[in-house]
Amino acid sequence: MNLKNKVCLITGSARGIGEGIARRFVADGAHVVIADLRLEDAKATAEALTRVGPGKAMAVAMDVTNEDQVNAGVAEVIAKWKRIDVLVSNAGVQIVHKLQDFPFADWKRMLAIHLDGAFLTSKACLPHMYEQGSGSIIFMGSVHSKEASPLKSAYVTAKHGLLGLARVIAKEGAARGVRSNVICPGFVKTPLVEKQIPEQSRALGISEEDVVNKVMLGQTVDQEFTTIEDVAEVAYTFAAFPTNALTGQSLVVSHGWFME
Ligand code: NAD
């Protein structure tokens, strides 16, 4: 099992979990595509990863909710590296409100980033994977693909939806060597989570310390955050696994917060 010279497109990888996955893949000799809204940051990440090696990295500008930008980004990768072996659809944001206060525009934006993003990037990559006769598609789900929390109606709905999409791709893709799986992390300390601590504190009327210790880590087995490296290791397994034996699955990596 390895990713040497495999071309791996990772969305939302200028920072956070996506960057950590790109770092893990490059360390194994992969050629990674840092696809992000924020092109300047994506370029800086790609340069830093190429310096570390042994794999290489390129940056592409991509808003995953925009079909033209997704298709243009994938075309750029094909022009440069001729193939796409792995797609990690990871770009995501969090918006929290009680349902009765949830602005409809924010609901639509959440579904667009998480669900349209997964659909559009898969649709753009699949023809290349089918032509090659192999590929691995990975969606960044969450414990919230399996579990609900107050304030997160759009996020929980979208993350549950990714399980269905991955299972359909697993069935459609099997005959052409394409696998599809979902990673479901618990809380990881990235900017996405740092931002939620004061927001949840205000919305729930509790201290920031209680948000961390009770809301975020209260149900883990050891009160620990999951790390970017933990998630990257699971992504590596899904990406490099050699056969259809591992497809249509979801794996929770959450310090036991959620147990299947
Ligand atoms: P982050 O905010 O640190 O990074 C997200 C990246 O996605 C940023 O670089 C941002 O520019 C990019 N992005 C946002 N919208 C985009 C768009 N429309 N098109 C392209 N790029 C876009 O977040 P993170 O914590 O690393 O989260 C990454 C993924 O992991 C998300 O899907 C998130 O839901 C999921 N996740 C995170 C946690 C956690 O605790 N941090 C837990 C479970 C799942």
XYZ file of N, CA and C in Angstrom, residues 9 33 39 58-62 69-82 84:
69
model
N -6.136 14.946 -5.365
C -6.745 16.276 -5.276
C -7.477 16.391 -3.944
N -2.735 18.047 -5.003
C -3.304 19.289 -5.516
C -3.988 19.996 -4.354
N -6.549 31.228 -2.889
C -5.452 30.781 -3.766
C -4.074 31.118 -3.190
N 0.847 21.152 -6.157
C 0.457 22.312 -6.954
C -0.805 22.911 -6.321
N -1.007 24.216 -6.564
C -2.195 24.877 -6.021
C -3.163 25.178 -7.152
N -4.463 24.999 -6.905
C -5.468 25.483 -7.855
C -6.546 26.256 -7.080
N -7.040 27.308 -7.752
C -8.141 28.086 -7.162
C -9.423 27.317 -7.407
N -10.202 27.074 -6.369
C -11.443 26.333 -6.561
C -12.448 26.660 -5.464
N -15.633 26.471 -11.859
C -14.329 26.486 -11.174
C -13.848 25.068 -10.855
N -14.773 24.194 -10.484
C -14.380 22.806 -10.198
C -13.848 22.154 -11.472
N -14.593 22.314 -12.561
C -14.167 21.681 -13.816
C -12.842 22.267 -14.311
N -12.681 23.594 -14.154
C -11.434 24.233 -14.598
C -10.257 23.740 -13.752
N -10.477 23.586 -12.463
C -9.411 23.118 -11.577
C -8.985 21.696 -11.927
N -9.964 20.838 -12.171
C -9.645 19.443 -12.521
C -8.933 19.410 -13.885
N -9.365 20.258 -14.816
C -8.700 20.312 -16.134
C -7.235 20.733 -15.991
N -6.974 21.679 -15.061
C -5.592 22.122 -14.809
C -4.726 20.960 -14.327
N -5.310 20.142 -13.460
C -4.565 18.993 -12.912
C -4.281 17.984 -14.032
N -5.282 17.709 -14.843
C -5.106 16.741 -15.940
C -4.052 17.261 -16.923
N -4.096 18.578 -17.211
C -3.104 19.147 -18.144
C -1.688 18.957 -17.592
N -1.530 19.084 -16.279
C -0.183 19.009 -15.699
C 0.260 17.586 -15.384
N -0.624 16.827 -14.745
C -0.200 15.516 -14.241
C -0.916 14.325 -14.888
N -1.849 14.614 -15.829
C -2.455 13.590 -16.713
C -3.417 12.604 -16.065
N -5.952 11.517 -12.212
C -6.356 11.788 -10.822
C -6.657 10.443 -10.166
